[in-house]
PDB file of C-alpha atoms in Angstrom:
ATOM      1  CA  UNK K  23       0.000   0.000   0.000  1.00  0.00           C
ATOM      2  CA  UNK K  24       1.562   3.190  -0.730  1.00  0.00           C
ATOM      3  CA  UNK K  25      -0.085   6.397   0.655  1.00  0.00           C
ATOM      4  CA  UNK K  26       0.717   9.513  -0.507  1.00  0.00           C
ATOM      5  CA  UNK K  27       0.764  12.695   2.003  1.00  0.00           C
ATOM      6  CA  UNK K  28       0.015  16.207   0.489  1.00  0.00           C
ATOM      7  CA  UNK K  29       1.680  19.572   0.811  1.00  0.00           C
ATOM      8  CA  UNK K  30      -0.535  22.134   1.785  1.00  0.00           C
ATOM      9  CA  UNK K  31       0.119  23.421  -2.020  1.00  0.00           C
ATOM     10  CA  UNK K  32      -1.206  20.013  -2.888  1.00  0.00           C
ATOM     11  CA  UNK K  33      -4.290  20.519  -0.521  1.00  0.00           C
ATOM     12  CA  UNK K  34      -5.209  23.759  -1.804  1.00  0.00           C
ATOM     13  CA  UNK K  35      -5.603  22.451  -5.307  1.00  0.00           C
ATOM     14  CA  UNK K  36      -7.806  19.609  -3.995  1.00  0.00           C
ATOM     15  CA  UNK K  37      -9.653  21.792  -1.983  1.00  0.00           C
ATOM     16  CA  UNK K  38     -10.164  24.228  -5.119  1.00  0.00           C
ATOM     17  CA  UNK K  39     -11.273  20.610  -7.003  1.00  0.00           C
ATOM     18  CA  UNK K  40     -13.411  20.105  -4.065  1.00  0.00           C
ATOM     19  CA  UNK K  41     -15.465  23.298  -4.111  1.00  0.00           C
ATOM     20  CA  UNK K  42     -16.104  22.538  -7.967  1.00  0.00           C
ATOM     21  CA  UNK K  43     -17.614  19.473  -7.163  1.00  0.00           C
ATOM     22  CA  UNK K  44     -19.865  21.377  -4.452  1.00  0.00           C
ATOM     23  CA  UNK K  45     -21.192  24.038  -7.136  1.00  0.00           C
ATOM     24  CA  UNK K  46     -21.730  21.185  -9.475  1.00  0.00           C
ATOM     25  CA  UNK K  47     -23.994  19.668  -6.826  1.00  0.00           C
ATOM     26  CA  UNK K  48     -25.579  22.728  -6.288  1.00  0.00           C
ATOM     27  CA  UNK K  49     -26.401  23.710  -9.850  1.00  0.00           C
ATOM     28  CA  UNK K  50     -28.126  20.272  -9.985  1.00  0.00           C
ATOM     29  CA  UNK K  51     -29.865  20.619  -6.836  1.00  0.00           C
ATOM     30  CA  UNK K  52     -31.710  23.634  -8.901  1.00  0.00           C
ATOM     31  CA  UNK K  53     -32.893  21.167 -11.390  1.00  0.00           C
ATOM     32  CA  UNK K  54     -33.975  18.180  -9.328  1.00  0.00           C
ATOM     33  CA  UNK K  55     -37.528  17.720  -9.349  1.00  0.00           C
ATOM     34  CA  UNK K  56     -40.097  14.908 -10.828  1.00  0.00           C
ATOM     35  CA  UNK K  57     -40.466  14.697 -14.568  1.00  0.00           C
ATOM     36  CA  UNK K  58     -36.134  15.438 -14.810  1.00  0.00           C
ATOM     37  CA  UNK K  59     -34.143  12.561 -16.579  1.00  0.00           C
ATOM     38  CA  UNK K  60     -30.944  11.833 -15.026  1.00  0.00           C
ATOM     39  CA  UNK K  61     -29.323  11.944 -18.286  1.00  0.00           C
ATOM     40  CA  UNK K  62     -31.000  15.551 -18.544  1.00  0.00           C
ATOM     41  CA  UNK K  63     -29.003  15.899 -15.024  1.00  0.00           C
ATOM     42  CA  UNK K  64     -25.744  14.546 -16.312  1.00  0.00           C
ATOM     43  CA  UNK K  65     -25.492  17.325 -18.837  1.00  0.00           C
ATOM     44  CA  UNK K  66     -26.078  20.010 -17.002  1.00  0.00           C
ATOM     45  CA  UNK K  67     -23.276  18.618 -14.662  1.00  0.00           C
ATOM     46  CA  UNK K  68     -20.394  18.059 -17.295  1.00  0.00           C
ATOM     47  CA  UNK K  69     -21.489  21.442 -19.244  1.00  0.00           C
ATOM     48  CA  UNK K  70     -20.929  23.184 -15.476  1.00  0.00           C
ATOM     49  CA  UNK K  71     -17.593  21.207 -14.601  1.00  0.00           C
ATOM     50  CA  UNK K  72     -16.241  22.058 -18.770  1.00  0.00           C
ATOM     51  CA  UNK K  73     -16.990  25.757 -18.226  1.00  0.00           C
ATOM     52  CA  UNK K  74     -15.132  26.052 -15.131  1.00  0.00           C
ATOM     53  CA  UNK K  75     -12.076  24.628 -16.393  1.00  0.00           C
ATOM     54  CA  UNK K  76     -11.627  21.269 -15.348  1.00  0.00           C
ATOM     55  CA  UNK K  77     -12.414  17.751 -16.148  1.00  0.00           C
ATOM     56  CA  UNK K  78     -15.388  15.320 -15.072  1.00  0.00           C
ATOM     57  CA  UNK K  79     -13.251  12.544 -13.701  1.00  0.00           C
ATOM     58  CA  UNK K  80     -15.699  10.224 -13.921  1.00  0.00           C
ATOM     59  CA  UNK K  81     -16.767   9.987 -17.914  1.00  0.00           C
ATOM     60  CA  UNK K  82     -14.782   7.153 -19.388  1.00  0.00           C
ATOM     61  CA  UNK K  83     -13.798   6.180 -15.936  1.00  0.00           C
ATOM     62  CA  UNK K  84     -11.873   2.241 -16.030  1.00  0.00           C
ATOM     63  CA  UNK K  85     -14.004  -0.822 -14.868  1.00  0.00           C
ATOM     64  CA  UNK K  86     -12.072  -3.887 -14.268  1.00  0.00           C
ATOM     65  CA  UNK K  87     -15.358  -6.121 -14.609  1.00  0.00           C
ATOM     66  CA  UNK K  88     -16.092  -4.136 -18.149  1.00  0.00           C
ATOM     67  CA  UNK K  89     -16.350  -0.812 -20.641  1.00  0.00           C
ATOM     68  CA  UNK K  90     -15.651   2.763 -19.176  1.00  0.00           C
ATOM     69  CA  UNK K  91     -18.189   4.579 -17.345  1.00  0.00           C
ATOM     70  CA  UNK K  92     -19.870   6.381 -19.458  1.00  0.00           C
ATOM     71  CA  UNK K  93     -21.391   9.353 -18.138  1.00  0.00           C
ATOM     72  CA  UNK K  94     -19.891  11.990 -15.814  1.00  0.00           C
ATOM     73  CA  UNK K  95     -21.632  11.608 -12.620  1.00  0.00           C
ATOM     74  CA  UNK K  96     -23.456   8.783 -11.078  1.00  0.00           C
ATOM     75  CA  UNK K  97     -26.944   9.054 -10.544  1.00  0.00           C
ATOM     76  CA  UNK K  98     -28.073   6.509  -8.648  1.00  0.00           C
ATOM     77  CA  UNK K  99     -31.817   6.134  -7.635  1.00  0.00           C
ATOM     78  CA  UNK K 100     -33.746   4.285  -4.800  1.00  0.00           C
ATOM     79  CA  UNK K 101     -32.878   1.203  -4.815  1.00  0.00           C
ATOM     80  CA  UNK K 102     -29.417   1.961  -6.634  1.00  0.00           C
ATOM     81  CA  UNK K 103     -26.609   2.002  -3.560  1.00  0.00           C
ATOM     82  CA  UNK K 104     -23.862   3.277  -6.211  1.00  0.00           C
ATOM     83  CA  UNK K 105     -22.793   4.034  -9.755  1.00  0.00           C
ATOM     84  CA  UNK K 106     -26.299   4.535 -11.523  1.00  0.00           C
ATOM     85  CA  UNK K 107     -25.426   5.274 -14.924  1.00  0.00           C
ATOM     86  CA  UNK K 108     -27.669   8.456 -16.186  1.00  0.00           C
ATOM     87  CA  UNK K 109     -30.235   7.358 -18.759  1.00  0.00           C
ATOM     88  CA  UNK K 110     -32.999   9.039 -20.568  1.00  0.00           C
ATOM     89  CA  UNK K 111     -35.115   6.607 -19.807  1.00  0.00           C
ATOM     90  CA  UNK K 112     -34.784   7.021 -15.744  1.00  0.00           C
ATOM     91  CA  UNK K 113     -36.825   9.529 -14.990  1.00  0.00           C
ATOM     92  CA  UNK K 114     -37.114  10.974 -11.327  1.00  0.00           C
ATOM     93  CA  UNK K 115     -40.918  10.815  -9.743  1.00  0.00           C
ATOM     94  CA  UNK K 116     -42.568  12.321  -6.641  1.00  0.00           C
ATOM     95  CA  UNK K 117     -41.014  10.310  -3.669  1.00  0.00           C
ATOM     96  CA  UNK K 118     -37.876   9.223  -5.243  1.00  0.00           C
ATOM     97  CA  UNK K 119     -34.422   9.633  -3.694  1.00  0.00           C
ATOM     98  CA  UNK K 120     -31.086  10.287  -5.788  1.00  0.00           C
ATOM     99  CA  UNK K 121     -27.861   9.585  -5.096  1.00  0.00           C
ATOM    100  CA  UNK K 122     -25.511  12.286  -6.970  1.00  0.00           C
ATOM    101  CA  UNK K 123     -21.643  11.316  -7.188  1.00  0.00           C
ATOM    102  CA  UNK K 124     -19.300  13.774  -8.758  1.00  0.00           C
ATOM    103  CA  UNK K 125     -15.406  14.372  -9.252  1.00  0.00           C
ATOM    104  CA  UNK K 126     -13.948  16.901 -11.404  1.00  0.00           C
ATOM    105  CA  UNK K 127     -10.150  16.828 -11.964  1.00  0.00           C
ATOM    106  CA  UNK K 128      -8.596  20.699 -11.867  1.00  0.00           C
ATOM    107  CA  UNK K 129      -5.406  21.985 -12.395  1.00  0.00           C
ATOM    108  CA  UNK K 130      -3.902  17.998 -12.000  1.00  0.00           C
ATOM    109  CA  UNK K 131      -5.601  17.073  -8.525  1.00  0.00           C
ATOM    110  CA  UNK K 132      -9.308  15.338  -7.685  1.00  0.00           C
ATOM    111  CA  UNK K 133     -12.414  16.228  -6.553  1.00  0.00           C
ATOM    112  CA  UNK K 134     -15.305  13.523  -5.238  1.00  0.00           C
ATOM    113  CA  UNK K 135     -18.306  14.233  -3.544  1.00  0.00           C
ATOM    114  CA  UNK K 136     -21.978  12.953  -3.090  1.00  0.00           C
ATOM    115  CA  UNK K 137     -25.531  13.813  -1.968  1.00  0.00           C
ATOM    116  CA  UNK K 138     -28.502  12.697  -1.445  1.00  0.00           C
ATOM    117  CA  UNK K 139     -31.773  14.874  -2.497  1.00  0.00           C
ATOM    118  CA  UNK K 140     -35.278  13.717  -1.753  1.00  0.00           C
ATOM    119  CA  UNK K 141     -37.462  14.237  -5.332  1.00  0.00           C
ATOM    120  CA  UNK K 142     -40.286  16.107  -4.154  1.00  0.00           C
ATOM    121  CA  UNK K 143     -42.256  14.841  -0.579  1.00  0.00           C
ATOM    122  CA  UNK K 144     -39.905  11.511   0.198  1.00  0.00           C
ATOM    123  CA  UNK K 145     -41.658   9.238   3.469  1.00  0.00           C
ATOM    124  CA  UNK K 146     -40.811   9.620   6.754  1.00  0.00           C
ATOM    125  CA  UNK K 147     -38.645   6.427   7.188  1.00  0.00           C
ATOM    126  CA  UNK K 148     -36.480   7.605   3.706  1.00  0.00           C
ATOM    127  CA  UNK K 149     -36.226  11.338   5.589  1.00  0.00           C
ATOM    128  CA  UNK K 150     -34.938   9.510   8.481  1.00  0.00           C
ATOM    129  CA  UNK K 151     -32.650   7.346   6.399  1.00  0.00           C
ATOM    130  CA  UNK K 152     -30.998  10.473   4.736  1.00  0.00           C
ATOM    131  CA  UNK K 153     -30.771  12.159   7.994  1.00  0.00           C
ATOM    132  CA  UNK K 154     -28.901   9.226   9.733  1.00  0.00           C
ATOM    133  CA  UNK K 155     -26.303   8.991   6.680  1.00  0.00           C
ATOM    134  CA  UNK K 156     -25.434  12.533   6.760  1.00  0.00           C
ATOM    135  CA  UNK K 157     -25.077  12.329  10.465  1.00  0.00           C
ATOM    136  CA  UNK K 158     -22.698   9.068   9.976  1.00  0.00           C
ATOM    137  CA  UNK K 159     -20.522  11.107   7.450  1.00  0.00           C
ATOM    138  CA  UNK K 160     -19.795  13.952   9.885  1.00  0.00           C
ATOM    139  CA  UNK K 161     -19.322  11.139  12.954  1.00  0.00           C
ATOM    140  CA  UNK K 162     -16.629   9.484  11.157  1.00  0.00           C
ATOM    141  CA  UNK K 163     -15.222  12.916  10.360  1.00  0.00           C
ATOM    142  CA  UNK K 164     -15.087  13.838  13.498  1.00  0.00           C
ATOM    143  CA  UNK K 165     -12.707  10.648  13.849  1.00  0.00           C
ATOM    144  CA  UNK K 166     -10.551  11.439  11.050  1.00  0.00           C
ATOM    145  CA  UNK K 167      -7.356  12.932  12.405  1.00  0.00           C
ATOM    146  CA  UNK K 168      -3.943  12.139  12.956  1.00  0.00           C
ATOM    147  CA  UNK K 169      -2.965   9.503  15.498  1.00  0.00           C
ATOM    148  CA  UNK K 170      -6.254   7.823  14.578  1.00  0.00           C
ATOM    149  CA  UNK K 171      -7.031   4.908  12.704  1.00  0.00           C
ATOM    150  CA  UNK K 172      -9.026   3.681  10.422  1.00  0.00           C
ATOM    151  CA  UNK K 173     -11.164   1.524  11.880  1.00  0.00           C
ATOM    152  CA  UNK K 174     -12.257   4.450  14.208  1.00  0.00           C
ATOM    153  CA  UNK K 175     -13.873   6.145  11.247  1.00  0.00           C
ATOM    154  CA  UNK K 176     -15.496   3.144  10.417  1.00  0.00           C
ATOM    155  CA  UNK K 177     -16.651   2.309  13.817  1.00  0.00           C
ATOM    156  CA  UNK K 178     -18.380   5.680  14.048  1.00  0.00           C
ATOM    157  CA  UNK K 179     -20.324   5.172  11.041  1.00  0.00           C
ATOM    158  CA  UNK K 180     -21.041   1.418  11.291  1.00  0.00           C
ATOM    159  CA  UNK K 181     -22.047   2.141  15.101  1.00  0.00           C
ATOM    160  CA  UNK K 182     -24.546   5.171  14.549  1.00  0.00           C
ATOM    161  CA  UNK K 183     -26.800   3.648  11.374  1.00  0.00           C
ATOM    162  CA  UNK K 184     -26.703   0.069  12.917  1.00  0.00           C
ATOM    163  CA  UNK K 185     -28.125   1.143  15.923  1.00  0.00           C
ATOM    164  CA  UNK K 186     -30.889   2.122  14.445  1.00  0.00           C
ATOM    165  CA  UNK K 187     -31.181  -0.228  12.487  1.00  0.00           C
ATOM    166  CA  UNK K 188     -30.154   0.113   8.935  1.00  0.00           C
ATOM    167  CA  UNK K 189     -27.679  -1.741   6.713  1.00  0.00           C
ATOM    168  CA  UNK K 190     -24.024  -0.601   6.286  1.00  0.00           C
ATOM    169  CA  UNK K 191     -22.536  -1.752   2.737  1.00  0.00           C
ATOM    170  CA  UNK K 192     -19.283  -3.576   2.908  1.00  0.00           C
ATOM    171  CA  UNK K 193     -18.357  -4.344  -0.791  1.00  0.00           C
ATOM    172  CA  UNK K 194     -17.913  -0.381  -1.683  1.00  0.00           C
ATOM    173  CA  UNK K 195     -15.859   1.987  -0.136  1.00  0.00           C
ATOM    174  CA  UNK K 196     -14.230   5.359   0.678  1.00  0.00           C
ATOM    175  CA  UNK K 197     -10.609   5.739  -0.477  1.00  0.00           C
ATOM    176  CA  UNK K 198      -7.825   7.843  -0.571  1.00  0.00           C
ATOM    177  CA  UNK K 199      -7.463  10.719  -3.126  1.00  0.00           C
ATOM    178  CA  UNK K 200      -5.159  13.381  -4.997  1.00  0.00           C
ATOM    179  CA  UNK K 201      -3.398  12.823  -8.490  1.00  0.00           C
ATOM    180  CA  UNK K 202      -5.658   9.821  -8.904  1.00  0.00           C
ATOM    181  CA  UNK K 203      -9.228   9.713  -7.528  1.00  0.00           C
ATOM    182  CA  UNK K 204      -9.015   6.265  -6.230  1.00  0.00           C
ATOM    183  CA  UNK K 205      -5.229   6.538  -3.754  1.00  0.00           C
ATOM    184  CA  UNK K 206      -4.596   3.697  -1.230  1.00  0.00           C
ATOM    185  CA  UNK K 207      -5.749   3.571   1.283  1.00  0.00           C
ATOM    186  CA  UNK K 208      -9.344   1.972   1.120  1.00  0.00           C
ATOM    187  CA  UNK K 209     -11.682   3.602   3.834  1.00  0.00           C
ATOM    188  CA  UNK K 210     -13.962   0.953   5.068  1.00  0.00           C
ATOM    189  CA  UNK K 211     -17.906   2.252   6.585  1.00  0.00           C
ATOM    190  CA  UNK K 212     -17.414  -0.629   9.113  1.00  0.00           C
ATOM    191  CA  UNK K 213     -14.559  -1.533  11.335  1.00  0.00           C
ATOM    192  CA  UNK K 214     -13.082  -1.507  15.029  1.00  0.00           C
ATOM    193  CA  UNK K 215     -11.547   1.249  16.878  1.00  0.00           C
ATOM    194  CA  UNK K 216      -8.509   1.337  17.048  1.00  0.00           C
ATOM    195  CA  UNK K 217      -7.614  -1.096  14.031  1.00  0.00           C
ATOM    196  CA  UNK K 218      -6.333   0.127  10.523  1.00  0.00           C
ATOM    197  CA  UNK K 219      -4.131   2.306   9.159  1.00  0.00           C
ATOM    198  CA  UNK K 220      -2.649   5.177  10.970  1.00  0.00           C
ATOM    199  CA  UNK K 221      -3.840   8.293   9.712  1.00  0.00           C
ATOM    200  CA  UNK K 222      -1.436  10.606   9.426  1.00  0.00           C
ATOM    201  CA  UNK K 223      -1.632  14.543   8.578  1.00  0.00           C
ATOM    202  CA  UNK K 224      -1.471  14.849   4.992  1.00  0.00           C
ATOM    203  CA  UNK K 225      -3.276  11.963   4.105  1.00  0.00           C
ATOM    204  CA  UNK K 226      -6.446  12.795   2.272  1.00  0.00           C
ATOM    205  CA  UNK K 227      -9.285  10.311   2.236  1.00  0.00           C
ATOM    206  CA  UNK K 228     -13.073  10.744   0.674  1.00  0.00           C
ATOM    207  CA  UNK K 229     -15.197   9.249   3.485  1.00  0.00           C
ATOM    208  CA  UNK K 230     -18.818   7.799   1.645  1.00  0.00           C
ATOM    209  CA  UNK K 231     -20.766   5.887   4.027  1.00  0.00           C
ATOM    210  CA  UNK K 232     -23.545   4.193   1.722  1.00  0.00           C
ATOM    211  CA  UNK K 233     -26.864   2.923   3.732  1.00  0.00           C
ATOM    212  CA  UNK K 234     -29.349   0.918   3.356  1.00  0.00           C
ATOM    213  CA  UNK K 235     -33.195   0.716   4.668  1.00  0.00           C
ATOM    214  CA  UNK K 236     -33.188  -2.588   4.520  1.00  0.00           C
ATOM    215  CA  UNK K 237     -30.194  -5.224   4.604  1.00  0.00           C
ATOM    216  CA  UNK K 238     -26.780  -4.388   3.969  1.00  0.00           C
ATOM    217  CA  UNK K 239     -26.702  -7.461   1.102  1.00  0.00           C
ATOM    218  CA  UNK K 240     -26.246  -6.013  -2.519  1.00  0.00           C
ATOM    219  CA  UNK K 241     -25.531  -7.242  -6.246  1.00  0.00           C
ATOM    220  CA  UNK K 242     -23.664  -6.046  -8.895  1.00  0.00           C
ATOM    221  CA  UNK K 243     -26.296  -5.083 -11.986  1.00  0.00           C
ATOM    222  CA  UNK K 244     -25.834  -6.252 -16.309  1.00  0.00           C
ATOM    223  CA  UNK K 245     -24.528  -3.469 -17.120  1.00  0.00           C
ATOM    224  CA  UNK K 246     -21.040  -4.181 -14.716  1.00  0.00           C
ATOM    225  CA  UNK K 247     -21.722  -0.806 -12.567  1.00  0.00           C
ATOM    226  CA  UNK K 248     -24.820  -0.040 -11.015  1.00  0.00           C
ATOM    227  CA  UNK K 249     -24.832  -1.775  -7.746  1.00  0.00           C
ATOM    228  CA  UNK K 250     -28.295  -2.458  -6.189  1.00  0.00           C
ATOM    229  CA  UNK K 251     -29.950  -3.273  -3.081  1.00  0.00           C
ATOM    230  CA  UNK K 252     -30.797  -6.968  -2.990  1.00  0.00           C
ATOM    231  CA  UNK K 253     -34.277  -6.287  -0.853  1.00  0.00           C
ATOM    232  CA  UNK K 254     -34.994  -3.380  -3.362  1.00  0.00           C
ATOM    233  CA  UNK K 255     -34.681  -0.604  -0.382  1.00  0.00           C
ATOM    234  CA  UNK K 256     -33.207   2.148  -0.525  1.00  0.00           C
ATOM    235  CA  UNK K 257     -30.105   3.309   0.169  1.00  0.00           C
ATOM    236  CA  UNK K 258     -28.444   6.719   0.750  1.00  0.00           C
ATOM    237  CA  UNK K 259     -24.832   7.834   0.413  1.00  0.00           C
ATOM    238  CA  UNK K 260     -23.446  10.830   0.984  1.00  0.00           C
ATOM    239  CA  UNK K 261     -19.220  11.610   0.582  1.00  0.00           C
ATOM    240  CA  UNK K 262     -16.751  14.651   1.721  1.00  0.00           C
ATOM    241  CA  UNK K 263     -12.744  14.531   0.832  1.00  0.00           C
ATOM    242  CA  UNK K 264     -10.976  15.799   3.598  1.00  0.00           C
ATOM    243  CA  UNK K 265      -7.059  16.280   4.853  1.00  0.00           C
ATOM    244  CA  UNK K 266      -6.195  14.555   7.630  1.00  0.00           C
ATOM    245  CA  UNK K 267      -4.994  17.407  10.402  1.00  0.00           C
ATOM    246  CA  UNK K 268      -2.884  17.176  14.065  1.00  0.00           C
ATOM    247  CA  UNK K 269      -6.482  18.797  14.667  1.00  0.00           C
ATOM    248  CA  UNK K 270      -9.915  17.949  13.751  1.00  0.00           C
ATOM    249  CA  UNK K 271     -10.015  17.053   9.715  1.00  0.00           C
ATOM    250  CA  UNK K 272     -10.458  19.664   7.250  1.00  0.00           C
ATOM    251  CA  UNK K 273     -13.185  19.095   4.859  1.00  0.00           C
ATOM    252  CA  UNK K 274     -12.198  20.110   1.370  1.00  0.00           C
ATOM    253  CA  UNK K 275     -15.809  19.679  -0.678  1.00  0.00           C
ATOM    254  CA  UNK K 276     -18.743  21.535   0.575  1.00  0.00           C
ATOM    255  CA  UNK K 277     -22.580  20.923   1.063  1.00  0.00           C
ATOM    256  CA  UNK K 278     -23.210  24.595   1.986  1.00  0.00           C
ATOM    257  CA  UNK K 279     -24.066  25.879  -1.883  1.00  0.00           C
ATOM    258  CA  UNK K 280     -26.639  22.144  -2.521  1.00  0.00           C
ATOM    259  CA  UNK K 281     -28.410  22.906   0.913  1.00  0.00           C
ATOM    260  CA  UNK K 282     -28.517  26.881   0.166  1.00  0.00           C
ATOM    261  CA  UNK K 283     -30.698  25.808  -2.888  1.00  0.00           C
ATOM    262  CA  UNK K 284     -32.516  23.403  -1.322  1.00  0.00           C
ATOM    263  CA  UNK K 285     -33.759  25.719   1.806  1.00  0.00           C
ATOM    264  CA  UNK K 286     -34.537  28.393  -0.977  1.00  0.00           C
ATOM    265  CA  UNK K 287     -36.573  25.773  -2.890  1.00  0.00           C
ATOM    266  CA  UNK K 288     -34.924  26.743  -5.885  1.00  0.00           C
ATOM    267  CA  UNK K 289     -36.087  24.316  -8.443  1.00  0.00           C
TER     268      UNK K 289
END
């Protein structure tokens, strides 16, 4: 495993890759709503990330079980824990939930981020799903800093959304991140304090837990991406990058611009 630790030049430029990611989010926050096509989505996001100067990392992405993904950003709807491939034929209803996963590549360093939005009035149970994801993310943030390990992240999240009762996936992870967008070292959503890599300050590491209503069991799709519930649940996932500090972590993407647009109603 080889783990590369940043400068703070090196951080800036992520964190400037970051905040892209966070606008793009935000620009499609505007246009979720029922009757939308997630390929409609898709090009509104690479149009965004072209315009500003960088590159959607994702579009023609490698898949060692088959072809390049083909879109740049994952859209990735109820049931769909990861990787939904935009289509013209998916198109988001009343009650839905979407999973949005972006990365933009900027002046030689990554961006990755993800969100969940609720498509119009979502049920009570999904609102408390979404809630309890977010809440994991931050939780194993707030574990995230040097002298830690990895496993305490993971413990955090694993720990708050299994006691209440929801499914943490294994198969999928967070990872680390810079000059590629997938660095060593993995970052698990499950795990034991105290266990795992050191984290050091430099490292920096997208944290994604990805949650489940139902069972934590999923299977990989046809099309060799999207990756689905096996129940048929739902499943939320929601991602920051951060830099590991002496201090708490710093998070380099942002959900302040999505949730500006959603309290607005913007769309």
């Amino acid at each position: 495993m080889k783990i590369f630790l940043k400068t703070e030049d090196e951080i800036e430029l992520m964190r400037r890759a970051n905040q892209l990611v966070g606008e793009t989010l935000a620009e499609l926050a505007k246009n979720i709503k029922p009757g939308v096509t997630t390929l409609q989505l898709d090009r509104i996001a690479e149009e965004f990330i072209c315009d500003h100067g960088a590159i959607p990392t994702f579009k023609n992405f490698p898949n060692p079980f088959g072809g390049p993904f083909p879109a740049s950003i994952c859209t990735s709807v109820n049931d769909v824990v990861v990787h939904g491939i935009p289509s013209a034929k998916t198109v988001l209803r009343d009650g839905d939930i979407i999973s949005v996963d972006c990365g933009t590549l900027l002046d030689g360093y990554n961006g990755d981020s993800c969100y969940t939005f609720a498509v119009g009035e979502v049920s009570a149970d999904v609102q408390q799903l979404l809630k309890t994801t977010k809440e994991s993310l931050y939780k194993g943030i707030e574990q995230a800093v040097a002298g830690h390990h990895l496993g305490d992240i993971g413990s955090a999240v694993q720990d708050h959304c299994e006691a209440q009762g929801y499914g943490v996936v294994r198969e999928v992870t967070g990872h680390g991140i810079g000059r590629e967008m997938h660095e060593d070292p993995p970052v698990p959503n499950y795990g034991r304090r105290g266990n795992g890599v050191l984290l050091e300050a430099g490292m920096c590491i997208a944290i994604e837990p990805m949650i489940t209503l139902g069972n934590r069991r999923i299977y990989l799709s046809p099309d060799r991406w999207t990756i689905r519930t096996v129940d048929g649940k739902p499943a939320a996932h929601y991602e920051h990058t951060i830099a590991i500090r002496h201090g708490a972590a710093e998070i380099l993407s942002s959900f302040d611009g999505i949730e500006e647009v959603l309290s607005q109603g913007i769309h």
